[in-house]
CSV table of C-alpha atoms in Angstrom, one decimal:
chain,number,residue,atom,x,y,z
A,1,MET,CA,112.6,127.2,101.9
A,2,ALA,CA,116.1,126.2,102.9
A,3,GLY,CA,117.6,123.5,105.1
A,4,VAL,CA,119.9,120.6,104.3
A,5,LEU,CA,119.8,117.3,106.0
A,6,SER,CA,122.6,114.7,105.9
A,7,VAL,CA,121.1,111.2,106.0
A,8,GLN,CA,123.0,108.0,106.6
A,9,GLY,CA,120.7,105.4,105.0
A,10,GLY,CA,120.5,101.6,105.2
A,11,HIS,CA,119.4,101.4,108.8
A,12,PRO,CA,115.9,100.0,109.7
A,13,LEU,CA,113.8,102.5,111.6
A,14,ARG,CA,112.7,101.2,115.0
A,15,GLY,CA,110.9,103.0,117.8
A,16,GLU,CA,107.7,104.9,118.4
A,17,ILE,CA,106.4,108.4,117.7
A,18,ARG,CA,103.2,110.2,118.3
A,19,VAL,CA,100.9,112.0,115.9
A,20,ARG,CA,98.6,114.8,116.9
A,21,GLY,CA,95.7,116.5,115.1
A,22,ALA,CA,95.4,116.3,111.3
A,23,LYS,CA,97.0,119.2,109.4
A,24,ASN,CA,94.1,119.1,107.0
A,25,LEU,CA,91.6,119.8,109.8
A,26,VAL,CA,93.2,122.0,112.4
A,27,SER,CA,93.6,125.1,110.2
A,28,LYS,CA,90.0,124.8,109.0
A,29,ALA,CA,88.7,124.4,112.5
A,30,MET,CA,90.6,127.5,113.5
A,31,VAL,CA,89.0,129.5,110.7
A,32,ALA,CA,85.5,128.2,111.7
A,33,ALA,CA,86.0,130.0,115.1
A,34,LEU,CA,85.5,133.3,113.2
A,35,LEU,CA,81.8,132.4,112.7
A,36,THR,CA,81.1,133.6,116.2
A,37,GLU,CA,82.3,136.2,118.6
A,38,GLU,CA,82.5,133.6,121.4
A,39,THR,CA,85.7,131.8,122.5
A,40,SER,CA,86.5,128.4,120.9
A,41,VAL,CA,89.0,125.8,122.1
A,42,LEU,CA,90.8,123.3,119.8
A,43,ARG,CA,92.8,120.4,121.4
A,44,ASN,CA,95.3,118.0,119.9
A,45,VAL,CA,96.8,120.7,117.8
A,46,PRO,CA,100.3,119.9,116.2
A,47,LEU,CA,103.2,122.3,116.4
A,48,ILE,CA,103.5,123.0,112.6
A,49,ARG,CA,104.0,126.1,110.5
A,50,ASP,CA,100.5,126.0,109.1
A,51,VAL,CA,99.1,126.6,112.6
A,52,ASP,CA,101.5,129.5,113.1
A,53,VAL,CA,100.4,131.0,109.7
A,54,VAL,CA,96.6,130.7,110.5
A,55,SER,CA,97.2,132.1,114.0
A,56,GLU,CA,98.9,135.2,112.6
A,57,LEU,CA,96.1,135.6,110.0
A,58,LEU,CA,93.5,135.4,112.7
A,59,ARG,CA,95.4,138.0,114.7
A,60,LEU,CA,95.6,140.3,111.7
A,61,HIS,CA,91.8,140.2,111.5
A,62,GLY,CA,91.5,141.2,115.2
A,63,ALA,CA,91.1,137.8,116.9
A,64,LYS,CA,92.9,136.9,120.0
A,65,VAL,CA,94.8,133.6,119.7
A,66,ASP,CA,96.6,131.7,122.5
A,67,TYR,CA,98.5,128.6,121.7
A,68,ASP,CA,99.7,126.2,124.5
A,69,GLN,CA,102.3,124.3,122.5
A,70,ALA,CA,103.1,121.8,125.2
A,71,GLU,CA,99.5,120.8,125.6
A,72,GLY,CA,98.5,121.3,122.0
A,73,VAL,CA,95.6,123.6,122.8
A,74,VAL,CA,94.6,126.7,120.8
A,75,THR,CA,92.1,129.2,122.2
A,76,ILE,CA,90.6,131.6,119.8
A,77,THR,CA,88.4,134.7,120.8
A,78,PRO,CA,87.4,136.5,117.6
A,79,GLY,CA,85.6,139.4,119.3
A,80,ARG,CA,85.4,142.5,117.0
A,81,LEU,CA,87.0,141.7,113.6
A,82,HIS,CA,88.3,144.0,110.9
A,83,LEU,CA,89.8,143.6,107.4
A,84,PRO,CA,93.6,144.1,107.6
A,85,ASP,CA,96.0,145.6,105.2
A,86,PRO,CA,96.0,143.4,102.0
A,87,ALA,CA,99.8,143.6,101.8
A,88,LYS,CA,100.1,142.0,105.3
A,89,VAL,CA,97.7,139.2,104.4
A,90,ASP,CA,99.5,138.6,101.1
A,91,GLU,CA,102.8,138.4,102.9
A,92,LEU,CA,101.6,135.7,105.2
A,93,ALA,CA,99.6,133.8,102.6
A,94,GLY,CA,102.6,133.0,100.5
A,95,SER,CA,103.0,129.7,102.3
A,96,SER,CA,99.4,128.8,102.7
A,97,ARG,CA,96.1,128.4,100.7
A,98,ILE,CA,94.0,128.8,103.8
A,99,PRO,CA,93.1,132.5,103.4
A,100,ILE,CA,90.4,131.7,100.8
A,101,LEU,CA,88.5,129.8,103.5
A,102,PHE,CA,88.3,133.0,105.6
A,103,CYS,CA,85.8,134.4,103.1
A,104,GLY,CA,82.6,132.8,104.3
A,105,PRO,CA,83.1,133.7,108.0
A,106,LEU,CA,84.3,137.2,107.1
A,107,LEU,CA,81.5,137.9,104.7
A,108,HIS,CA,79.1,136.9,107.5
A,109,ARG,CA,80.8,139.0,110.1
A,110,LEU,CA,82.1,142.0,108.1
A,111,GLY,CA,80.3,141.9,104.8
A,112,GLU,CA,83.6,141.8,103.0
A,113,ALA,CA,86.8,139.7,102.6
A,114,PHE,CA,90.1,139.6,100.7
A,115,ILE,CA,91.7,136.7,98.9
A,116,PRO,CA,95.4,137.0,98.1
A,117,ASP,CA,97.3,135.2,95.4
A,118,LEU,CA,97.5,131.6,96.6
A,119,GLY,CA,100.5,129.6,97.4
A,120,GLY,CA,100.9,125.9,98.5
A,121,CYS,CA,102.6,122.8,97.3
A,122,HIS,CA,103.1,122.5,93.5
A,123,ILE,CA,101.5,119.1,92.9
A,124,GLY,CA,98.9,120.2,90.4
A,125,ASP,CA,96.2,122.7,89.6
A,126,ARG,CA,94.1,123.7,92.6
A,127,PRO,CA,91.8,126.3,91.0
A,128,VAL,CA,89.9,128.8,93.1
A,129,ASP,CA,87.0,128.7,90.5
A,130,PHE,CA,84.9,126.4,92.7
A,131,HIS,CA,85.4,128.7,95.7
A,132,LEU,CA,84.6,131.8,93.9
A,133,LYS,CA,81.5,130.3,92.2
A,134,VAL,CA,80.1,129.2,95.5
A,135,LEU,CA,80.7,132.6,97.1
A,136,GLU,CA,79.2,134.5,94.1
A,137,ASP,CA,76.2,132.1,94.0
A,138,PHE,CA,75.6,132.9,97.6
A,139,GLY,CA,75.5,136.6,96.8
A,140,ALA,CA,79.1,137.9,97.0
A,141,THR,CA,80.6,140.1,94.4
A,142,ARG,CA,84.3,140.4,93.6
A,143,ASP,CA,86.7,143.1,92.5
A,144,ALA,CA,90.2,142.4,91.2
A,145,GLN,CA,92.9,144.3,93.1
A,146,GLU,CA,96.7,144.4,92.8
A,147,LEU,CA,97.3,141.8,95.5
A,148,GLY,CA,94.2,139.7,95.0
A,149,LEU,CA,90.4,139.8,95.1
A,150,HIS,CA,88.2,141.9,97.3
A,151,LEU,CA,84.8,140.3,97.9
A,152,VAL,CA,81.7,142.1,99.4
A,153,ALA,CA,78.3,140.9,100.5
A,154,PRO,CA,76.6,143.9,102.1
A,155,SER,CA,73.2,142.1,102.1
A,156,GLY,CA,74.6,138.9,103.6
A,157,LEU,CA,74.8,135.5,102.0
A,158,LYS,CA,71.8,133.5,100.8
A,159,ALA,CA,71.7,129.7,100.5
A,160,ARG,CA,71.7,128.1,97.1
A,161,LYS,CA,72.0,124.7,95.6
A,162,VAL,CA,75.6,123.7,94.9
A,163,HIS,CA,76.8,120.9,92.7
A,164,LEU,CA,80.5,120.2,92.6
A,165,PRO,CA,81.7,118.6,89.3
A,166,TYR,CA,84.4,116.9,91.5
A,167,PRO,CA,84.3,116.1,95.2
A,168,SER,CA,86.9,118.8,96.1
A,169,VAL,CA,87.8,119.0,99.7
A,170,GLY,CA,88.5,122.8,99.6
A,171,ALA,CA,85.2,123.6,97.8
A,172,THR,CA,83.3,121.5,100.2
A,173,GLU,CA,84.9,123.3,103.1
A,174,GLN,CA,84.1,126.6,101.5
A,175,THR,CA,80.5,125.7,101.0
A,176,LEU,CA,80.1,124.6,104.6
A,177,LEU,CA,81.7,127.7,106.1
A,178,ALA,CA,79.6,129.9,103.9
A,179,ALA,CA,76.3,128.0,104.2
A,180,VAL,CA,76.0,127.6,108.0
A,181,ARG,CA,74.9,131.2,108.5
A,182,ALA,CA,73.4,131.9,105.1
A,183,ARG,CA,69.7,132.5,104.8
A,184,GLY,CA,67.9,129.3,103.7
A,185,ILE,CA,68.8,125.7,103.1
A,186,THR,CA,71.9,124.8,101.1
A,187,GLU,CA,71.9,121.5,99.2
A,188,LEU,CA,75.5,120.5,98.4
A,189,ARG,CA,75.8,117.7,95.9
A,190,GLY,CA,79.1,116.0,94.9
A,191,ALA,CA,80.6,116.8,98.3
A,192,ALA,CA,83.9,115.5,99.7
A,193,VAL,CA,83.3,113.3,102.7
A,194,GLU,CA,86.9,112.8,104.0
A,195,PRO,CA,87.3,112.2,107.7
A,196,GLU,CA,88.6,115.7,108.1
A,197,ILE,CA,85.4,117.1,106.5
A,198,MET,CA,83.3,115.0,108.9
A,199,ASP,CA,85.3,116.4,111.8
A,200,LEU,CA,84.8,119.9,110.6
A,201,ILE,CA,81.0,119.2,110.3
A,202,ALA,CA,81.1,117.9,113.9
A,203,ILE,CA,82.7,121.2,115.0
A,204,LEU,CA,80.1,123.3,113.2
A,205,GLN,CA,77.3,121.2,114.8
A,206,LYS,CA,78.8,121.9,118.2
A,207,MET,CA,78.7,125.6,117.3
A,208,GLY,CA,74.9,125.3,116.6
A,209,ALA,CA,74.9,124.5,112.8
A,210,LEU,CA,72.2,122.2,111.3
A,211,ILE,CA,73.9,119.9,108.9
A,212,THR,CA,72.8,116.5,107.5
A,213,VAL,CA,75.0,114.2,105.5
A,214,ASP,CA,73.4,111.7,103.1
A,215,THR,CA,75.0,108.6,101.7
A,216,ASP,CA,75.2,109.9,98.1
A,217,ARG,CA,77.7,112.7,98.8
A,218,THR,CA,74.8,115.2,99.4
A,219,ILE,CA,75.0,117.6,102.4
A,220,HIS,CA,72.1,119.8,103.5
A,221,ILE,CA,73.0,122.8,105.6
A,222,GLU,CA,70.1,124.8,107.2
A,223,GLY,CA,71.4,128.3,107.8
A,224,VAL,CA,71.1,129.7,111.4
A,225,GLU,CA,71.3,133.3,112.6
A,226,GLU,CA,74.1,132.8,115.1
A,227,LEU,CA,76.7,130.3,116.2
A,228,HIS,CA,78.6,129.7,119.4
A,229,GLY,CA,82.1,128.8,120.5
A,230,TYR,CA,83.2,125.2,120.5
A,231,THR,CA,85.5,122.9,122.4
A,232,HIS,CA,86.8,120.1,120.2
A,233,THR,CA,89.7,117.5,120.0
A,234,ALA,CA,91.0,117.2,116.4
A,235,LEU,CA,91.1,113.8,114.9
A,236,PRO,CA,94.6,112.4,114.4
A,237,ASP,CA,96.7,113.0,111.3
A,238,ARG,CA,96.2,109.8,109.1
A,239,ILE,CA,98.6,111.2,106.5
A,240,GLU,CA,101.5,111.4,108.9
A,241,ALA,CA,100.7,108.0,110.4
A,242,GLY,CA,100.7,106.5,106.9
A,243,SER,CA,104.0,108.1,106.0
A,244,TRP,CA,105.7,106.7,109.1
A,245,ALA,CA,104.2,103.3,108.3
A,246,CYS,CA,105.7,103.4,104.8
A,247,ALA,CA,109.0,104.4,106.3
A,248,ALA,CA,109.0,101.3,108.4
A,249,LEU,CA,108.1,99.2,105.4
A,250,ALA,CA,110.8,100.7,103.1
A,251,THR,CA,113.6,100.4,105.6
A,252,GLY,CA,112.7,97.0,107.0
A,253,GLY,CA,111.8,98.6,110.3
A,254,ASP,CA,109.2,98.6,113.1
A,255,ILE,CA,107.5,101.8,114.1
A,256,THR,CA,104.6,102.3,116.6
A,257,VAL,CA,102.6,105.4,115.8
A,258,ARG,CA,100.8,106.5,119.0
A,259,GLY,CA,97.6,108.4,118.3
A,260,ALA,CA,96.9,106.7,114.9
A,261,GLU,CA,93.4,105.4,114.6
A,262,GLN,CA,92.2,102.4,112.6
A,263,GLU,CA,88.9,103.8,111.4
A,264,SER,CA,90.2,106.6,109.2
A,265,MET,CA,93.1,104.4,107.9
A,266,MET,CA,91.2,101.2,106.9
A,267,ASN,CA,91.9,101.5,103.2
A,268,PHE,CA,95.6,102.2,103.9
A,269,LEU,CA,95.8,99.3,106.3
A,270,ASN,CA,94.4,97.0,103.6
A,271,VAL,CA,97.0,98.1,101.1
A,272,PHE,CA,99.8,97.9,103.7
A,273,ARG,CA,98.8,94.3,104.3
A,274,LYS,CA,98.6,93.4,100.6
A,275,VAL,CA,102.1,94.7,100.1
A,276,GLY,CA,103.3,92.4,102.8
A,277,GLY,CA,103.5,94.7,105.8
A,278,LYS,CA,102.3,93.8,109.3
A,279,PHE,CA,100.4,95.9,111.7
A,280,ASP,CA,98.8,95.7,115.1
A,281,VAL,CA,96.0,98.0,116.2
A,282,LEU,CA,96.7,99.1,119.8
A,283,ASP,CA,94.5,100.9,122.3
A,284,ASP,CA,96.4,104.2,121.7
A,285,GLY,CA,97.9,103.7,118.2
A,286,ILE,CA,99.1,101.3,115.5
A,287,ARG,CA,102.3,99.4,115.3
A,288,PHE,CA,103.6,99.0,111.7
A,289,TRP,CA,106.5,96.6,110.8
A,290,HIS,CA,108.3,94.7,108.0
A,291,PRO,CA,108.0,91.0,108.8
A,292,GLY,CA,111.3,90.1,107.0
A,293,THR,CA,109.6,88.3,104.1
A,294,PRO,CA,109.6,89.7,100.5
A,295,LEU,CA,107.2,92.5,99.8
A,296,LYS,CA,104.6,92.0,97.0
A,297,SER,CA,103.9,94.2,94.0
A,298,ILE,CA,100.3,95.5,93.7
A,299,PRO,CA,98.0,97.6,91.5
A,300,LEU,CA,96.9,100.8,93.2
A,301,GLU,CA,94.6,103.7,92.4
A,302,THR,CA,94.3,106.8,94.5
A,303,ASP,CA,90.8,108.3,94.9
A,304,VAL,CA,88.8,110.6,97.1
A,305,HIS,CA,87.5,109.1,100.4
A,306,PRO,CA,86.8,106.3,101.0
A,307,GLY,CA,89.4,105.4,98.4
A,308,PHE,CA,93.2,105.3,98.9
A,309,MET,CA,94.1,108.9,99.6
A,310,THR,CA,96.5,110.7,97.3
A,311,ASP,CA,98.7,111.8,100.2
A,312,TRP,CA,99.5,108.2,100.9
A,313,GLN,CA,100.6,107.5,97.4
A,314,GLN,CA,104.1,109.1,97.4
A,315,PRO,CA,105.5,107.3,100.5
A,316,MET,CA,103.8,104.0,99.4
A,317,VAL,CA,105.6,104.3,96.0
A,318,VAL,CA,108.9,104.4,97.8
A,319,ALA,CA,108.0,101.2,99.7
A,320,LEU,CA,106.9,99.6,96.4
A,321,THR,CA,110.4,100.1,95.0
A,322,GLN,CA,111.4,97.3,97.4
A,323,ALA,CA,108.5,94.9,96.3
A,324,GLU,CA,109.0,91.9,94.0
A,325,GLY,CA,107.5,92.4,90.6
A,326,VAL,CA,105.7,95.2,88.8
A,327,SER,CA,103.5,97.6,90.7
A,328,ILE,CA,101.1,100.0,88.8
A,329,VAL,CA,99.9,103.2,90.5
A,330,HIS,CA,97.2,105.3,88.9
A,331,GLU,CA,96.9,108.8,90.4
A,332,THR,CA,93.3,110.2,90.0
A,333,VAL,CA,93.3,113.2,92.4
A,334,TYR,CA,96.2,115.4,91.4
A,335,GLU,CA,97.6,115.5,87.9
A,336,ASN,CA,101.2,116.3,88.8
A,337,ARG,CA,102.1,114.1,91.7
A,338,PHE,CA,104.7,111.9,90.2
A,339,GLY,CA,107.4,114.6,89.8
A,340,PHE,CA,109.1,113.2,92.9
A,341,THR,CA,109.9,109.9,91.1
A,342,LYS,CA,112.7,111.5,89.1
A,343,ALA,CA,114.8,111.7,92.3
A,344,LEU,CA,114.0,108.1,93.1
A,345,ASN,CA,115.2,106.9,89.7
A,346,GLN,CA,118.5,108.8,90.3
A,347,MET,CA,118.8,106.7,93.5
A,348,GLY,CA,118.4,103.5,91.6
A,349,ALA,CA,114.6,102.9,91.4
A,350,LYS,CA,113.0,101.8,88.2
A,351,ILE,CA,109.9,103.9,87.8
A,352,GLN,CA,108.3,104.9,84.5
A,353,VAL,CA,105.5,107.4,84.3
A,354,TYR,CA,102.7,107.4,81.7
A,355,ARG,CA,100.0,109.7,80.4
A,356,GLU,CA,97.5,106.9,80.1
A,357,CYS,CA,95.1,105.8,82.8
A,358,LEU,CA,96.7,102.5,84.0
A,359,GLY,CA,93.9,101.5,86.2
A,360,SER,CA,90.5,100.0,86.4
A,361,LYS,CA,88.8,103.3,85.6
A,362,GLY,CA,89.3,106.4,83.6
A,363,CYS,CA,89.8,109.7,85.3
A,364,ARG,CA,89.8,113.5,84.7
A,365,PHE,CA,93.4,113.4,83.4
A,366,GLY,CA,93.1,110.6,80.8
A,367,GLN,CA,93.0,112.8,77.8
A,368,GLU,CA,95.0,115.8,79.2
A,369,ASN,CA,98.6,114.6,78.6
A,370,TYR,CA,99.4,114.6,82.3
A,371,TYR,CA,101.8,112.0,83.6
A,372,HIS,CA,99.5,110.5,86.1
A,373,SER,CA,100.3,106.7,86.1
A,374,ALA,CA,103.5,105.0,87.2
A,375,VAL,CA,104.9,101.5,86.7
A,376,ILE,CA,107.4,100.5,89.4
A,377,GLN,CA,109.8,97.5,88.9
A,378,GLY,CA,111.2,96.0,92.0
A,379,PRO,CA,113.0,95.3,94.2
A,380,THR,CA,115.8,97.7,93.5
A,381,LYS,CA,118.6,98.6,95.7
A,382,LEU,CA,118.6,102.3,96.4
A,383,HIS,CA,121.8,104.3,96.7
A,384,ALA,CA,122.6,107.6,98.2
A,385,ALA,CA,122.1,110.9,96.3
A,386,ASP,CA,121.7,114.6,96.7
A,387,ILE,CA,118.1,115.4,96.2
A,388,GLU,CA,115.8,118.5,96.6
A,389,VAL,CA,112.5,118.4,98.3
A,390,PRO,CA,109.7,119.3,95.8
A,391,ASP,CA,106.7,119.6,98.1
A,392,LEU,CA,105.5,118.6,101.6
A,393,ARG,CA,104.5,114.9,100.9
A,394,GLY,CA,107.1,114.4,98.2
A,395,GLY,CA,109.7,115.7,100.6
A,396,PHE,CA,108.8,113.1,103.2
A,397,SER,CA,108.9,110.4,100.5
A,398,HIS,CA,112.4,111.5,99.4
A,399,LEU,CA,113.5,111.3,103.0
A,400,ILE,CA,112.1,107.8,103.3
A,401,ALA,CA,114.1,106.9,100.2
A,402,ALA,CA,117.3,108.4,101.6
A,403,LEU,CA,116.7,106.5,104.8
A,404,ALA,CA,116.3,103.2,102.9
A,405,ALA,CA,119.3,103.8,100.6
A,406,GLU,CA,122.9,102.7,101.2
A,407,GLY,CA,125.3,105.6,101.9
A,408,GLU,CA,125.0,109.3,102.8
A,409,SER,CA,122.4,111.4,101.1
A,410,HIS,CA,121.9,115.1,101.3
A,411,VAL,CA,118.2,116.3,101.3
A,412,VAL,CA,117.9,120.0,100.4
A,413,GLY,CA,114.8,122.0,101.4
A,414,ILE,CA,114.0,120.0,104.5
A,415,ASP,CA,112.2,123.0,106.1
A,416,ILE,CA,109.2,122.4,103.8
A,417,ILE,CA,108.6,119.2,105.7
A,418,ASN,CA,108.3,121.1,109.0
A,419,ARG,CA,105.2,122.8,107.5
A,420,GLY,CA,103.2,119.6,108.0
A,421,TYR,CA,105.0,117.3,110.4
A,422,GLU,CA,105.4,118.2,114.1
A,423,HIS,CA,108.8,117.8,115.8
A,424,PHE,CA,110.1,116.2,112.7
A,425,MET,CA,113.8,115.9,113.7
A,426,ARG,CA,112.8,114.7,117.2
A,427,LYS,CA,110.7,111.9,115.7
A,428,LEU,CA,113.5,110.9,113.3
A,429,ALA,CA,115.8,110.5,116.3
A,430,ALA,CA,113.1,108.5,118.2
A,431,VAL,CA,113.1,105.8,115.5
A,432,GLY,CA,116.8,105.6,115.2
A,433,ALA,CA,117.4,107.6,112.0
A,434,VAL,CA,121.0,108.7,111.5
A,435,VAL,CA,120.5,112.3,110.3
A,436,GLU,CA,122.2,115.6,110.9
A,437,ARG,CA,121.2,119.1,109.8
A,438,VAL,CA,124.2,120.6,108.0
A,439,ALA,CA,122.6,123.8,106.7
């Protein structure tokens, strides 16, 4: 993706912005609408590229999709579905991994589905093995084709016990979407329980699904013969809210994030406070600000929910470059999420990455030679540089660094950020960022 942004850094960001529905929920909620022929209505939908991609994929399969962008409301009427030309699916799927989640609903509705080669951010291995194993255990068979995999389940899907070796969000979503109409009761152990997963479960329950969530990451899904349309308001995007909070901290600013909710951000808020940031929970959002006192270094480990989420790690690392002392960050979710620190070091940060698990616990990557721990020495004065966006979250983090740095930076590949952040340029203007698109 192209796009070059000129950034005049060194100015505290002050103002307010609004976040709408979570990127990690809305696309899955849209796919869930395929489980029925009835109309579903999803509210609080952000204007981001992922929504456009999923809308077009739904239309390719025969669904009618109406998107009121001003109100943030998507209306989906699946009606009679069909399997589209694989080449057209492959063309759309280059910028999204969501097509693999179409499989459960399509196998229920059509008895077949197609998975193209998957794209997405290059932050580590996101294997489709979990997804395929679930679908095959439920009775689907696959056939490799030139552009991807063709799956069929002419006799329908049958519930099975599923145990995930790691609480993968994608594999949990796949199991839920496949199990709600499968014959029998599915027991899913080792499930992810992120707020976005729980919101998807709420949607499926509204549609008529029977789902029970235990306290030990076990989910029981009792298959039903039919589901109905839903009306639902998506939970707010806690990742975007946390990113703007880190931008306030790194630049010495004060940003109010309308729409942010305390409940899904409690772990982030604890870390934000430990670092030295201040926040105030409002009726309709959260205000985040730098109090003017020195920031504090901390040890930090990412983890699946209810831990500190991996998508908060990158913007927080930028803020930690301005903290006094040595901060240690151990990334346990994705093995390749410190690539963005190279650009930060070019801007004056002092960050070293290590293969070892520099945390209180071991993780999947400890013996795999992945650079998944970082040591940050601060505070360091950041200076302007020309940097290239590596991925969605890393891109926002690079932009935060450019906004905190002295001088004019050029950020290349800014269009990647538009994939996950609604009205991005408008929001930058709202908090006083001095930026200009130059290409």
